[in-house]
mmCIF file of C-alpha atoms and ligand atoms in Angstrom:
data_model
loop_
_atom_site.group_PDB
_atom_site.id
_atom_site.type_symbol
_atom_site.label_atom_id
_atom_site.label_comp_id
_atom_site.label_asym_id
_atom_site.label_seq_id
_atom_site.Cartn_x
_atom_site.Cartn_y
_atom_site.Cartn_z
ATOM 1 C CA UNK A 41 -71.192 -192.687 -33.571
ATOM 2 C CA UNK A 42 -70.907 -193.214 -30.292
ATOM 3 C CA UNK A 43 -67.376 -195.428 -29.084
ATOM 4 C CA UNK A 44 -69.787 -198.568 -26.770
ATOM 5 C CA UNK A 45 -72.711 -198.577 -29.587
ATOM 6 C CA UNK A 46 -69.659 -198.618 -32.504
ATOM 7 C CA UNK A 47 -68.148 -201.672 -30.462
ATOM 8 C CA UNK A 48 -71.370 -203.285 -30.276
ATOM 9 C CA UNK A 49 -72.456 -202.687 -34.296
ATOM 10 C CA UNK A 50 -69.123 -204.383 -34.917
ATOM 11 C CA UNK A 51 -69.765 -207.608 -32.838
ATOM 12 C CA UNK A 52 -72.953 -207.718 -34.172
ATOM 13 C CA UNK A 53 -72.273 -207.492 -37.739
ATOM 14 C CA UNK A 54 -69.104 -210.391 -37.395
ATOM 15 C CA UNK A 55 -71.689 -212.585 -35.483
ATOM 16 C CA UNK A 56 -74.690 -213.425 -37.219
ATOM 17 C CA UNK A 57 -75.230 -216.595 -37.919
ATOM 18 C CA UNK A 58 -75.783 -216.324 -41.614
ATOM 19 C CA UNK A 59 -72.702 -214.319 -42.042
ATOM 20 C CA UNK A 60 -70.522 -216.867 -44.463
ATOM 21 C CA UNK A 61 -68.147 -217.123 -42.614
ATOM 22 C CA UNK A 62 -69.595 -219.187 -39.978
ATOM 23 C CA UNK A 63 -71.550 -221.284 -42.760
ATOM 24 C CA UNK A 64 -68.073 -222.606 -44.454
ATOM 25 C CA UNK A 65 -67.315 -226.012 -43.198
ATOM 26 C CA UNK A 66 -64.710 -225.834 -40.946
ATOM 27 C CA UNK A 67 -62.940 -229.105 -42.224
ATOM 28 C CA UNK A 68 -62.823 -227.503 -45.648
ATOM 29 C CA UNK A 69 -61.592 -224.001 -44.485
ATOM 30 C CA UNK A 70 -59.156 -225.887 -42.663
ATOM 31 C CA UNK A 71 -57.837 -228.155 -45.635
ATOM 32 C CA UNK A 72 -57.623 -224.589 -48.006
ATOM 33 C CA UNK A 73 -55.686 -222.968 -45.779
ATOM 34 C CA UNK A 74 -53.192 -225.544 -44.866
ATOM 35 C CA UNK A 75 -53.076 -226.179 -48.838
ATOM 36 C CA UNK A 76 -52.439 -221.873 -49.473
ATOM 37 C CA UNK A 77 -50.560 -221.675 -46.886
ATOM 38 C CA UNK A 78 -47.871 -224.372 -48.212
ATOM 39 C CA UNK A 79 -47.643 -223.363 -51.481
ATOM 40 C CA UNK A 80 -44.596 -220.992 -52.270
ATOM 41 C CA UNK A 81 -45.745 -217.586 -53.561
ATOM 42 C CA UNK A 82 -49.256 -217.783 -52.936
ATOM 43 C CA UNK A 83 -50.519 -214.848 -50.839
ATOM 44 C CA UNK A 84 -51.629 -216.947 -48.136
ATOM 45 C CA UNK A 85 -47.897 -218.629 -48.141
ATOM 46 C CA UNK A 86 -46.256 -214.769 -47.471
ATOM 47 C CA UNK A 87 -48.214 -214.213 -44.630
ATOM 48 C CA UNK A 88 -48.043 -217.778 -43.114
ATOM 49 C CA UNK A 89 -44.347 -217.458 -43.628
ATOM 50 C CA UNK A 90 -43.847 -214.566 -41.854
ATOM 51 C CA UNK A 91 -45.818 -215.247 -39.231
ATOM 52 C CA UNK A 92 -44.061 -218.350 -38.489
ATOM 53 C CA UNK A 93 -40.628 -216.474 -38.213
ATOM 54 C CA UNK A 94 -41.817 -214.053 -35.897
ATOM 55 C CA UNK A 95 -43.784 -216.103 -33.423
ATOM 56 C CA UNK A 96 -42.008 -219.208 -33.228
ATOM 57 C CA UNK A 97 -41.630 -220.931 -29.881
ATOM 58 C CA UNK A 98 -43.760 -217.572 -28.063
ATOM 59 C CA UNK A 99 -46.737 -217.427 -25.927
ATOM 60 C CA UNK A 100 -48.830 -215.748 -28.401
ATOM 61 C CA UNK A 101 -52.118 -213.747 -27.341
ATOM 62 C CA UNK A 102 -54.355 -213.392 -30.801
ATOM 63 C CA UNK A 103 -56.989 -210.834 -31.151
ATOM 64 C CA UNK A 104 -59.918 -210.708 -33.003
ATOM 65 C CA UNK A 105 -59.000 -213.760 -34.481
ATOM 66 C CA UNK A 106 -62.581 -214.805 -36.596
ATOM 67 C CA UNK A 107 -62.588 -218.693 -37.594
ATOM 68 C CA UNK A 108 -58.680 -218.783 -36.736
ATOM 69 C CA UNK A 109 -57.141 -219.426 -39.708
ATOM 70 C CA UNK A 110 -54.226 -217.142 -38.873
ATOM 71 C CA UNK A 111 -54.280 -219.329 -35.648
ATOM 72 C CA UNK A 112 -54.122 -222.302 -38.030
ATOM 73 C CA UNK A 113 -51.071 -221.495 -39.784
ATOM 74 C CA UNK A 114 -48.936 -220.753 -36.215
ATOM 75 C CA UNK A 115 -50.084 -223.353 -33.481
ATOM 76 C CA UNK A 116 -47.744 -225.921 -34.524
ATOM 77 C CA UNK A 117 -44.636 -223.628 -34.632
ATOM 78 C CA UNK A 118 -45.611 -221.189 -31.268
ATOM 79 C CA UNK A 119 -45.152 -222.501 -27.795
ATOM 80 C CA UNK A 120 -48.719 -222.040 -27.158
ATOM 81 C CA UNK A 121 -51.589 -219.449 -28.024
ATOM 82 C CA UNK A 122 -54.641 -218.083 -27.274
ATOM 83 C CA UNK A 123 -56.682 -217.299 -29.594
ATOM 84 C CA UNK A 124 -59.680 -214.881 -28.808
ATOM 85 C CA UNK A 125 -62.451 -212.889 -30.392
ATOM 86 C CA UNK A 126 -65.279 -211.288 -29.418
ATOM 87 C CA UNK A 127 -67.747 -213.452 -31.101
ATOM 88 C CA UNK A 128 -69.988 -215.372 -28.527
ATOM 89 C CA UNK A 129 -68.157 -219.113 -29.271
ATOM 90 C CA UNK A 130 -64.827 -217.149 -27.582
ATOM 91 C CA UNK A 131 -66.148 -214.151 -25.633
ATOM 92 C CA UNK A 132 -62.840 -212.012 -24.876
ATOM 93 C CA UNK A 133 -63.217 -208.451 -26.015
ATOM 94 C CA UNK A 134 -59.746 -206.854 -27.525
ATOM 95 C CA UNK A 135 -60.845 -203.705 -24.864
ATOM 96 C CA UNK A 136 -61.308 -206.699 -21.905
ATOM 97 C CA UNK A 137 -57.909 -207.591 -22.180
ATOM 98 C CA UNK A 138 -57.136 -208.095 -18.422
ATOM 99 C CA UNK A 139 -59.373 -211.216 -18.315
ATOM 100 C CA UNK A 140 -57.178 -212.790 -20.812
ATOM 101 C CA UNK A 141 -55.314 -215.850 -18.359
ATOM 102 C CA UNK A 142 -51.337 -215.519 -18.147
ATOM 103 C CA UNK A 143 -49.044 -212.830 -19.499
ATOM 104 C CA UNK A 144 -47.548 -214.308 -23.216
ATOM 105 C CA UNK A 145 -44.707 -212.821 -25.306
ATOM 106 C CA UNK A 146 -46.332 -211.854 -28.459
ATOM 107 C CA UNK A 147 -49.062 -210.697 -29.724
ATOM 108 C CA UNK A 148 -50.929 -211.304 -32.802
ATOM 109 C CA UNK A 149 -54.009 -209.126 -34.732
ATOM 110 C CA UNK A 150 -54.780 -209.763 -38.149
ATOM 111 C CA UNK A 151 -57.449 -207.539 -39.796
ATOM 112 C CA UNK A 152 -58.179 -205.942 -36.208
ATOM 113 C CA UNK A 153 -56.754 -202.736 -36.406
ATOM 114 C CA UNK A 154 -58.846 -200.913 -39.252
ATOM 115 C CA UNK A 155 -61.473 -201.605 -36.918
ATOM 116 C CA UNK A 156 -60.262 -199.858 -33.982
ATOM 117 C CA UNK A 157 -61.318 -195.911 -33.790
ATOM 118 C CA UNK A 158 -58.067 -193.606 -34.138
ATOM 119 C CA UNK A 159 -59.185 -192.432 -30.719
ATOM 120 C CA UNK A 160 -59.047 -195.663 -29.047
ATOM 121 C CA UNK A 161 -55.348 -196.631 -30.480
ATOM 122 C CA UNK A 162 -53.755 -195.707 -27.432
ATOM 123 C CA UNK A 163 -56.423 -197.490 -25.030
ATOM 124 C CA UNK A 164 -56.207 -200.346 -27.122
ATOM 125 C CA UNK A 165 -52.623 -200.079 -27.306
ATOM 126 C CA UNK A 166 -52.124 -200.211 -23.793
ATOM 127 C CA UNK A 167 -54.470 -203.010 -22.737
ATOM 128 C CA UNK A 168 -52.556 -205.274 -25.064
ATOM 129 C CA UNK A 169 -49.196 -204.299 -23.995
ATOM 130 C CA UNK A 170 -50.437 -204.631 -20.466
ATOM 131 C CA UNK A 171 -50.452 -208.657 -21.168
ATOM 132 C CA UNK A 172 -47.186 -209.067 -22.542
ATOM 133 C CA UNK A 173 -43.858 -208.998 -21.276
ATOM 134 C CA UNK A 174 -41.351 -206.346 -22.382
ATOM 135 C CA UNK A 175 -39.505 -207.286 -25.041
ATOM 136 C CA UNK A 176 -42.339 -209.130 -26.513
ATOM 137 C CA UNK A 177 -42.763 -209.213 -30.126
ATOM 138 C CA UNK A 178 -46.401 -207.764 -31.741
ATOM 139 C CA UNK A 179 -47.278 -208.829 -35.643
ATOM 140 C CA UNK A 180 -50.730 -206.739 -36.414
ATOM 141 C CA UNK A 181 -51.432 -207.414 -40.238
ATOM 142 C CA UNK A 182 -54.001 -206.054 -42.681
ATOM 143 C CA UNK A 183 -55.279 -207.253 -46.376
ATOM 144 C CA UNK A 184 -54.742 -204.607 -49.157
ATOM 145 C CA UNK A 185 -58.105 -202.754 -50.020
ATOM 146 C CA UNK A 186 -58.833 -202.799 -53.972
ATOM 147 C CA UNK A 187 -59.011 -199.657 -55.575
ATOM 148 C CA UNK A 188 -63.245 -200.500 -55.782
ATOM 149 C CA UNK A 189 -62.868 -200.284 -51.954
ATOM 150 C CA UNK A 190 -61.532 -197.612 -51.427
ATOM 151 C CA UNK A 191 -63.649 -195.264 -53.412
ATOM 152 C CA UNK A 192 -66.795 -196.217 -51.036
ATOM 153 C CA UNK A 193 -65.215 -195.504 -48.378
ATOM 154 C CA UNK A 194 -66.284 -192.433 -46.546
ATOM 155 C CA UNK A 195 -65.344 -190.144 -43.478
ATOM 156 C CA UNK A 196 -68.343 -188.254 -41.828
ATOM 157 C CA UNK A 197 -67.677 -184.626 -41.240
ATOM 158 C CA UNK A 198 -65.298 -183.669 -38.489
ATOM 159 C CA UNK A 199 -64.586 -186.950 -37.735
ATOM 160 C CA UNK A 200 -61.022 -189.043 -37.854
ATOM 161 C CA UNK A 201 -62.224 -192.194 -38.924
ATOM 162 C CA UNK A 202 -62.822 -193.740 -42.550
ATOM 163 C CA UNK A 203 -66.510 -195.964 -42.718
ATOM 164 C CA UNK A 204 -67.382 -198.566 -45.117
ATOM 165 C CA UNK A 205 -70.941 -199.581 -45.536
ATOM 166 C CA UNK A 206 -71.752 -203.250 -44.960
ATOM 167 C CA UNK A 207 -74.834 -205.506 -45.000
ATOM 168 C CA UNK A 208 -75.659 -208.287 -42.791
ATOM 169 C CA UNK A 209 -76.928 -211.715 -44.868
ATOM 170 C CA UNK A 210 -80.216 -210.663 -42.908
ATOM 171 C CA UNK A 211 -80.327 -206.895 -44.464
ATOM 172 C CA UNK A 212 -79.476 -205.429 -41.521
ATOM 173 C CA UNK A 213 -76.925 -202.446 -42.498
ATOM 174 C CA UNK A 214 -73.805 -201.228 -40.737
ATOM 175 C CA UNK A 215 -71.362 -198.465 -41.138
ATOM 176 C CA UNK A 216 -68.023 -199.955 -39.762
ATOM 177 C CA UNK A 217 -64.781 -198.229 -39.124
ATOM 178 C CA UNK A 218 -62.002 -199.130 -42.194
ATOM 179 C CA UNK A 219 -59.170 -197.294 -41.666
ATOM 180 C CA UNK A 220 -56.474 -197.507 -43.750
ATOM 181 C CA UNK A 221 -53.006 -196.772 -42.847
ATOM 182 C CA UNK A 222 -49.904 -195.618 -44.460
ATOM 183 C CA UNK A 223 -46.514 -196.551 -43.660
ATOM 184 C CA UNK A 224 -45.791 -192.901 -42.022
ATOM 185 C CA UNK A 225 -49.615 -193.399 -39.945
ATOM 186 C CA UNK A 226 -48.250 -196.986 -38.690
ATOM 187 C CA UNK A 227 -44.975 -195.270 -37.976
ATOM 188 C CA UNK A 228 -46.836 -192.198 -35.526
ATOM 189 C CA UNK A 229 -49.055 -194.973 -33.978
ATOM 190 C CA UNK A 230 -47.069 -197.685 -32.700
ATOM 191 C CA UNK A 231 -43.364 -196.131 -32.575
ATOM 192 C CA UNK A 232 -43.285 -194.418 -28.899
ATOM 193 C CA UNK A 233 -44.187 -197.471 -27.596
ATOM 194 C CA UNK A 234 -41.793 -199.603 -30.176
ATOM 195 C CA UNK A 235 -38.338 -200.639 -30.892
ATOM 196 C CA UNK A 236 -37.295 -202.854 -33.948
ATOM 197 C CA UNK A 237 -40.401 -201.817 -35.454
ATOM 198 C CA UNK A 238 -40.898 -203.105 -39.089
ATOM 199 C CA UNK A 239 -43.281 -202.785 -42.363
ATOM 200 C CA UNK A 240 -43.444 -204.870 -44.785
ATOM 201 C CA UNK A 241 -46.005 -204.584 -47.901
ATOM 202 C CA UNK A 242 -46.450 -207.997 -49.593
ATOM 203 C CA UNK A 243 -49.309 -209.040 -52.160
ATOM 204 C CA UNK A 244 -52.134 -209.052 -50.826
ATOM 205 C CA UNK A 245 -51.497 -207.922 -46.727
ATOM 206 C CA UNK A 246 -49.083 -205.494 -45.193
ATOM 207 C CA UNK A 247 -48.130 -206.279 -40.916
ATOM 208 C CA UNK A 248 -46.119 -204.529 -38.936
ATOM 209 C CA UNK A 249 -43.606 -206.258 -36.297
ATOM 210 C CA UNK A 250 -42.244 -204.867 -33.341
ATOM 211 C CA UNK A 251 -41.030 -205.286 -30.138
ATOM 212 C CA UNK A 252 -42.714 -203.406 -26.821
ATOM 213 C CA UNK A 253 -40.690 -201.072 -24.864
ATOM 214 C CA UNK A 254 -43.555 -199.197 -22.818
ATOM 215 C CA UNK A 255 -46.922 -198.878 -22.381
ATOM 216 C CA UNK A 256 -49.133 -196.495 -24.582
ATOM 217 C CA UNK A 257 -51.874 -194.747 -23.286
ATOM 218 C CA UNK A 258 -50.942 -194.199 -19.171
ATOM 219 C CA UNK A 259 -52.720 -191.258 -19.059
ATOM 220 C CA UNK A 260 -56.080 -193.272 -20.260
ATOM 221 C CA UNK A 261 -55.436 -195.730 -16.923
ATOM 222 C CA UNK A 262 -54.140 -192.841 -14.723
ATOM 223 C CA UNK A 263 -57.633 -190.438 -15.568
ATOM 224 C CA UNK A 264 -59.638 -194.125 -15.148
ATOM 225 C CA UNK A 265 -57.817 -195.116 -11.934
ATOM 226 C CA UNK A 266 -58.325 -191.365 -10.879
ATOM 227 C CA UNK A 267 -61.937 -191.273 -11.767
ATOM 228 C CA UNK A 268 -62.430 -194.826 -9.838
ATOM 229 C CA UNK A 269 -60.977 -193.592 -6.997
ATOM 230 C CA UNK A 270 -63.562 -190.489 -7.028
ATOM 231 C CA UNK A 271 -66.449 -192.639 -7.380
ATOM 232 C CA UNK A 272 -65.386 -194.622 -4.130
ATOM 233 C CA UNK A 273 -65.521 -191.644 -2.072
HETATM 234 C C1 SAM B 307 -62.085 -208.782 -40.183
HETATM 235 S S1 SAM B 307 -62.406 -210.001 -38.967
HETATM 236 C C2 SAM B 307 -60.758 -210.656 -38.760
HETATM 237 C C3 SAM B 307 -60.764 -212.106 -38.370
HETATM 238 C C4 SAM B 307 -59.408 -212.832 -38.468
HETATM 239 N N1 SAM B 307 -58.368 -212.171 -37.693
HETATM 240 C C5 SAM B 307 -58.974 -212.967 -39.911
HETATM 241 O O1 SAM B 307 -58.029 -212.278 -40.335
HETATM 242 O O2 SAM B 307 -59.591 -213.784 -40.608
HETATM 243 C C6 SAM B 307 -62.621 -209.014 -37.509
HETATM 244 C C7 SAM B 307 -62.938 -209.822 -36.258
HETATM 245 O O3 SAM B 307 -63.052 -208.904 -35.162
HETATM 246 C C8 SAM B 307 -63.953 -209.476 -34.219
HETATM 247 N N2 SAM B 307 -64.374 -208.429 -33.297
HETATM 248 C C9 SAM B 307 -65.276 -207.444 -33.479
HETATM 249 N N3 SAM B 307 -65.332 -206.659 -32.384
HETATM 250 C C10 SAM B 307 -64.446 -207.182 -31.471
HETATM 251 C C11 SAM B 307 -64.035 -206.820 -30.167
HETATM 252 N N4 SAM B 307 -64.563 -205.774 -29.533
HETATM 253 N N5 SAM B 307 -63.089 -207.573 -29.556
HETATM 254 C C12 SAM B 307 -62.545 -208.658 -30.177
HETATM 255 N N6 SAM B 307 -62.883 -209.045 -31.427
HETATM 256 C C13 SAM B 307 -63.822 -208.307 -32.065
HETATM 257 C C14 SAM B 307 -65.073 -210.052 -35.095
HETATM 258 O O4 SAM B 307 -65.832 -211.026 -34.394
HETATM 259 C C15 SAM B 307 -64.258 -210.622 -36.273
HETATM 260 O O5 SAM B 307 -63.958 -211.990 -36.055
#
């Protein structure tokens, strides 16, 4: 499929508005996450915890972040965060990243990744890394897929990524990039652009933290700088 109709399927299939998610009522989300969240040894509580080690007192940039509960669980322990998703209440694509406002000192993507092709890691890589300071710390988590999962999943001929089929409340169907990614796969990904970098597989998520030494991707914003540069002449 092609890379700007794939990005498009994706928004489209978060963003109806019959998808559940955006029929829950927010105050009850809210009160079931703050009530997971709190309660030792419940998956919600491993995540939460970590989370709140890694990004207190930071200027966090979120992607992709859906309803925000992730949000939830660090805005009263960061210094301050944006939160952003491509959904049309919040409007900032993760490939838009330069409109973001400010430069922040973490980053934060929770269920993002999977849907990212393997061949735009390194642009994505580099956007994000282009808004944070070096040094800055990076959490990108993702749930565990059950075994039920994985067994529909399916990779078209010749091509890198894994699909999973998905239907809109409206019928409308989708095939939407789920990668999954092994310890070694994180490892090749994000360590030339990583130090400190860490996996950890809990009970029902696995995240990766790390800290950014350099940018990923130059030569995808040295061929588009070149190719602008053509196009003015
Ligand atoms: C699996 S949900 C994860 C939501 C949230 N982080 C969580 O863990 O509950 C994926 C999210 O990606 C968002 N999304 C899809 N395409 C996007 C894009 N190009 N840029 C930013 N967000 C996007 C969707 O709107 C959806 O909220």
């Amino acid at each position: 499929m092609h890379d700007l109709n794939y990005a498009k399927a994706l928004r489209d299939y978060y963003n109806h508005p019959a998808n559940p998610v955006h029929l829950n009522r927010v105050s009850d989300k809210a009160r079931e996450v703050d009530m997971q969240s709190s309660q030792p040894g419940h998956w919600r509580w491993e995540l939460a915890l970590a989370l709140r080690r890694a990004l207190r007192g930071k200027r966090v940039l979120e992607i992709a972040c859906g309803t925000g509960v992730w949000t939830r669980v660090i805005v009263d322990v960061a210094g301050f965060v944006l939160a952003t998703d491509a959904s049309p209440r919040i409007q900032l694509d993760a490939y838009d990243l330069a409109s973001a406002p400010g430069e922040f000192d973490a980053a934060l993507a929770i269920n993002w990744l999977q849907h990212v092709p393997c061949a735009r890691h390194a642009e994505f890589l580099d956007l994000l890394h282009r808004k944070l300071r070096r040094g800055a710390t990076v959490f990108i988590g993702t749930s565990h897929r059950s075994a039920e999962w994985r067994a529909d999943l399916f990779r078209p001929p010749g091509e890198p990524d894994f699909y999973s089929r998905r239907t809109r409340p409206d019928g409308c169907e989708y095939e939407v990039i789920d990668n999954l990614f092994s310890k070694e796969e994180l490892g090749r990904i994000f360590a030339p652009v990583a130090s400190r970098l860490r996996f950890r597989s809990a009970q029902a998520y696995s995240w990766i933290t790390y800290e950014t030494t350099k940018r990923r991707g130059g030569e995808h914003h040295a061929r588009k700088e070149k190719d602008a540069g053509r196009d003015a002449r």
